[in-house]
Amino acid sequence: MSRAAPPVREARVRALAKINLDLRVLGKRPDGYHELRTVFQTISLSDTIRIAFTPSRETRVELNDPLRIPGNLALQAAELVLDAARTRGRVAIGLTKRIPMGAGLGGGSSDAAAVLLALPVLAGFALPLPRVCELAAALGSDVPFFLLGGTAAGVGRGGELFPLPDRPSPAALLVAPGLHVSTPEAYRRLSPRLTTESQQNKIFSFQSLAWDGGVSKAACNDFEAVVFQQYPQLARLKRRLQKAGAFQVLMTGSGSAIFGLFRTDAEACRARSGLAGENALRISLVTRARYRSLWWRALGQHIDQKIWPPRSRYAR
Ligand code: C5P
């Protein structure tokens, strides 16, 4: 009699993009990275990831990535998870990209975090959150944020995270001009401008912004000075959004995408029509509560309880 094929456990999850509602770079650290103060925010724009896990004696991780992204972090995340859990099996990942790359929207980091959250659930083991955060930080500075979502203050390399309160989303537009900005290059250009005297000031103004929940006219992104110098069209785009009535307009991460927050939907719609020819999208800011409920729904049949991080029903 032939033995039944091992069960395949599958899920289709959304990996959301982020914007930085504020981003200050304090200086270079002994490890070569830069010390940050930032406010991360998940947004409604997302990639879709299908993940299938089949128990097997051999480990094989396959990625269906039509864009053939070099060094894809989702693949690395799957290998790290199986290694950390000392589990073998076949993993098939299918990626549908919608988040523009090199735009400061954290698409690759979010894809990786999605695998870190979903694969343990499908494979039936529990990795404690601190361990998953450690794996996430090894993959990239922005990856840990996507394990938590919502609005969060990020310090250190960006992976030390503290929750900020959920609140209703203002009307928002995101313009992705299709320019690919290199993050290491942006840091290299910014680094010589950072002086120790300005740090104290930055910390206090960041703190006051964080107490306001991250949305404020006083918000800033230190990368704008160097990236706008290289791409003056981005400075022009920012001015257009400001003129269209946005009360907060900032580049996200090291660029190139720019977002604008508006007081009303009507204002955001008008601004979008005025940006004909630009890739301007209506987005909403996704709260932590919504982020979690999207995850619980996506993993529905594989979990028993609504707890965070999602916990496998197959885990012993
Ligand atoms: O951590 P991640 O691989 O995403 O970082 C990409 C590059 O950005 C790093 O190689 C480093 O040059 C720079 N970086 C930095 N300080 C940070 C985060 C990133 O210098 N806090």
Coordinates of C-alpha atoms in Angstrom, one line a residue, residues 60-297:
R60 CA 14.7 22.7 0.2
V61 CA 13.7 26.3 -0.1
E62 CA 12.4 27.5 -3.4
L63 CA 11.4 31.0 -4.4
N64 CA 9.2 32.0 -7.3
D65 CA 10.3 35.6 -7.8
P66 CA 9.4 37.0 -11.2
L67 CA 11.6 40.0 -10.6
R68 CA 14.7 37.8 -9.7
I69 CA 15.7 40.1 -6.9
P70 CA 19.4 39.4 -6.0
G71 CA 20.0 38.2 -2.4
N72 CA 16.2 38.0 -1.8
L73 CA 15.7 38.4 1.9
A74 CA 12.5 36.3 2.0
L75 CA 14.6 33.3 0.9
Q76 CA 17.3 34.0 3.6
A77 CA 14.6 34.4 6.2
A78 CA 13.2 30.9 5.4
E79 CA 16.6 29.4 5.7
L80 CA 17.3 31.2 9.0
V81 CA 13.9 30.0 10.5
L82 CA 14.4 26.4 9.6
D83 CA 17.9 26.5 11.0
A84 CA 16.9 28.2 14.3
A85 CA 14.1 25.6 14.8
R86 CA 16.3 22.7 13.7
T87 CA 13.5 21.6 11.4
R88 CA 13.7 20.1 8.0
G89 CA 11.2 20.5 5.2
R90 CA 10.4 21.9 1.8
V91 CA 9.4 25.5 1.6
A92 CA 8.0 27.1 -1.5
I93 CA 7.6 30.9 -1.6
G94 CA 5.8 32.8 -4.3
L95 CA 6.3 36.5 -4.3
T96 CA 4.0 39.1 -6.0
K97 CA 5.7 42.5 -5.7
R98 CA 3.7 45.7 -5.6
I99 CA 5.9 47.8 -3.3
P100 CA 8.4 49.8 -5.4
M101 CA 12.0 48.8 -4.7
G102 CA 14.7 51.3 -3.7
A103 CA 12.0 53.7 -2.6
G104 CA 12.4 53.6 1.2
L105 CA 9.2 51.6 1.7
G106 CA 10.8 48.6 3.3
G107 CA 9.4 46.1 0.8
G108 CA 12.2 43.6 0.9
S109 CA 12.4 43.8 4.7
S110 CA 8.6 43.3 5.0
D111 CA 8.7 40.2 2.8
A112 CA 11.4 38.8 5.0
A113 CA 9.5 39.6 8.2
A114 CA 6.4 38.0 6.7
V115 CA 8.3 34.7 6.2
L116 CA 9.7 35.0 9.8
L117 CA 6.1 35.3 11.1
A118 CA 4.4 32.7 8.9
L119 CA 6.8 29.9 8.4
P120 CA 7.0 28.9 12.1
V121 CA 3.2 28.8 12.2
L122 CA 3.0 26.5 9.1
A123 CA 5.9 24.3 10.2
G124 CA 4.4 23.9 13.7
F125 CA 6.9 25.3 16.1
A126 CA 7.1 28.3 18.3
L127 CA 10.0 30.7 18.2
P128 CA 9.8 33.3 21.1
L129 CA 9.5 36.9 19.9
P130 CA 13.0 37.9 21.2
R131 CA 14.5 35.1 19.1
V132 CA 12.6 36.1 16.0
C133 CA 13.6 39.8 16.5
E134 CA 17.2 38.6 16.6
L135 CA 16.8 36.8 13.3
A136 CA 15.1 39.8 11.9
A137 CA 17.9 42.2 12.9
A138 CA 20.4 39.9 11.3
L139 CA 18.6 40.2 8.0
G140 CA 18.4 44.1 8.0
S141 CA 17.8 47.1 10.2
D142 CA 14.1 47.6 9.2
V143 CA 13.1 43.9 9.4
P144 CA 12.3 43.9 13.2
F145 CA 9.7 46.7 12.8
F146 CA 7.5 44.5 10.5
L147 CA 7.3 41.8 13.3
L148 CA 5.3 44.4 15.2
G149 CA 3.6 46.9 12.8
G150 CA 1.5 50.0 13.5
T151 CA 3.2 53.1 14.7
A152 CA 6.5 52.6 16.5
A153 CA 9.5 54.6 17.6
G154 CA 12.8 53.0 16.3
V155 CA 16.1 53.7 18.0
G156 CA 19.6 52.3 17.7
R157 CA 20.1 50.8 14.2
G158 CA 16.3 51.1 13.9
G159 CA 15.5 47.6 15.3
E160 CA 15.0 48.7 18.9
L161 CA 11.3 49.4 18.9
F162 CA 8.7 51.0 21.2
P163 CA 5.0 51.2 20.4
L164 CA 3.3 54.5 19.8
P165 CA -0.5 54.6 20.2
D166 CA -2.9 53.6 17.4
R167 CA -5.1 56.4 16.1
P168 CA -7.3 57.1 13.0
S169 CA -5.4 57.5 9.8
P170 CA -5.2 60.9 8.2
A171 CA -5.9 61.0 4.4
A172 CA -2.6 60.1 2.7
L173 CA -0.9 60.1 -0.7
L174 CA 2.2 58.3 -1.7
V175 CA 4.2 59.3 -4.7
A176 CA 6.8 56.7 -6.0
P177 CA 8.8 58.4 -8.7
G178 CA 10.5 55.2 -9.9
L179 CA 14.0 56.3 -8.8
H180 CA 16.1 53.7 -7.1
V181 CA 18.1 55.3 -4.3
S182 CA 21.0 53.3 -2.8
T183 CA 20.7 53.3 1.0
P184 CA 24.5 52.7 1.8
E185 CA 25.3 55.5 -0.7
A186 CA 22.8 57.9 1.0
Y187 CA 24.4 57.2 4.4
R188 CA 27.8 57.8 3.0
R189 CA 26.7 61.2 1.7
L190 CA 25.0 62.1 4.9
S191 CA 27.7 60.9 7.4
P192 CA 30.2 63.8 7.0
R193 CA 27.5 66.3 7.8
L194 CA 26.6 64.8 11.1
T195 CA 28.1 66.8 14.0
T196 CA 28.1 65.8 17.7
E197 CA 26.7 69.2 18.8
S198 CA 23.5 68.8 16.9
Q199 CA 22.7 65.4 18.5
Q200 CA 21.2 66.5 21.8
N201 CA 18.9 68.9 20.0
K202 CA 17.8 66.2 17.6
I203 CA 17.0 63.8 20.5
F204 CA 14.8 66.4 22.3
S205 CA 12.9 67.4 19.2
F206 CA 12.4 63.7 18.2
Q207 CA 11.1 63.0 21.7
S208 CA 8.6 65.8 21.5
L209 CA 7.4 64.5 18.1
A210 CA 7.1 60.9 19.5
W211 CA 4.9 62.2 22.3
D212 CA 2.7 63.7 19.6
G213 CA 2.3 60.3 18.1
G214 CA 4.7 61.0 15.1
V215 CA 2.4 63.2 13.1
S216 CA 3.4 66.8 13.2
K217 CA 4.5 69.8 11.1
A218 CA 7.8 69.6 12.9
A219 CA 8.6 66.1 11.5
C220 CA 11.7 65.8 9.3
N221 CA 13.8 63.3 7.4
D222 CA 17.6 64.0 7.6
F223 CA 18.1 62.2 4.2
E224 CA 16.2 64.8 2.3
A225 CA 19.2 67.3 2.4
V226 CA 21.5 64.8 0.6
V227 CA 19.0 62.9 -1.6
F228 CA 17.3 66.1 -2.8
Q229 CA 20.7 67.5 -3.8
Q230 CA 21.3 64.5 -6.0
Y231 CA 17.7 64.4 -7.4
P232 CA 16.2 67.9 -7.4
Q233 CA 13.0 66.6 -8.9
L234 CA 12.2 65.1 -5.5
A235 CA 12.4 68.5 -3.9
R236 CA 10.0 69.8 -6.6
L237 CA 7.6 67.0 -5.9
K238 CA 7.7 67.8 -2.2
R239 CA 6.8 71.4 -2.9
R240 CA 3.9 70.3 -5.2
L241 CA 2.4 68.2 -2.4
Q242 CA 2.8 71.1 0.1
K243 CA 1.1 73.5 -2.3
A244 CA -1.7 71.0 -2.8
G245 CA -2.5 71.4 0.9
A246 CA -0.6 68.5 2.7
F247 CA 0.2 69.4 6.3
Q248 CA 3.1 66.9 6.5
V249 CA 5.2 66.0 3.4
L250 CA 8.3 63.9 3.8
M251 CA 10.5 61.5 1.9
T252 CA 10.4 58.0 3.5
G253 CA 13.7 56.2 4.5
S254 CA 16.6 57.1 2.2
G255 CA 14.0 57.7 -0.6
S256 CA 12.8 58.0 -3.2
A257 CA 9.1 57.8 -2.3
I258 CA 7.4 60.9 -0.8
F259 CA 4.2 60.9 1.2
G260 CA 1.8 63.6 2.0
L261 CA -0.8 63.7 4.9
F262 CA -4.0 65.7 4.4
R263 CA -6.8 66.8 6.7
T264 CA -9.6 65.5 4.5
D265 CA -10.2 62.9 1.8
A266 CA -11.4 65.5 -0.6
E267 CA -8.0 67.4 -0.3
A268 CA -6.1 64.2 -0.9
C269 CA -8.2 63.4 -4.0
R270 CA -7.8 66.9 -5.4
A271 CA -4.0 66.7 -4.8
R272 CA -3.9 63.3 -6.6
S273 CA -5.7 64.7 -9.7
G274 CA -3.2 67.6 -9.7
L275 CA -0.3 65.1 -9.8
A276 CA -1.3 63.6 -13.1
G277 CA 1.6 61.9 -14.7
E278 CA 3.2 61.0 -11.3
N279 CA 2.7 57.6 -9.8
A280 CA 0.5 58.9 -6.9
L281 CA -1.4 56.4 -4.8
R282 CA -4.0 56.8 -2.1
I283 CA -2.8 54.9 0.9
S284 CA -4.0 54.6 4.5
L285 CA -1.8 54.3 7.6
V286 CA -2.4 50.8 9.1
T287 CA -2.7 50.6 12.9
R288 CA -1.1 47.9 15.0
A289 CA -4.6 46.5 15.8
R290 CA -5.4 46.2 12.1
Y291 CA -2.0 44.8 11.3
R292 CA -2.5 42.0 13.7
S293 CA -6.0 41.3 12.6
L294 CA -4.8 41.0 8.9
W295 CA -2.2 38.5 10.1
W296 CA -4.6 36.4 12.2
R297 CA -7.1 36.3 9.3

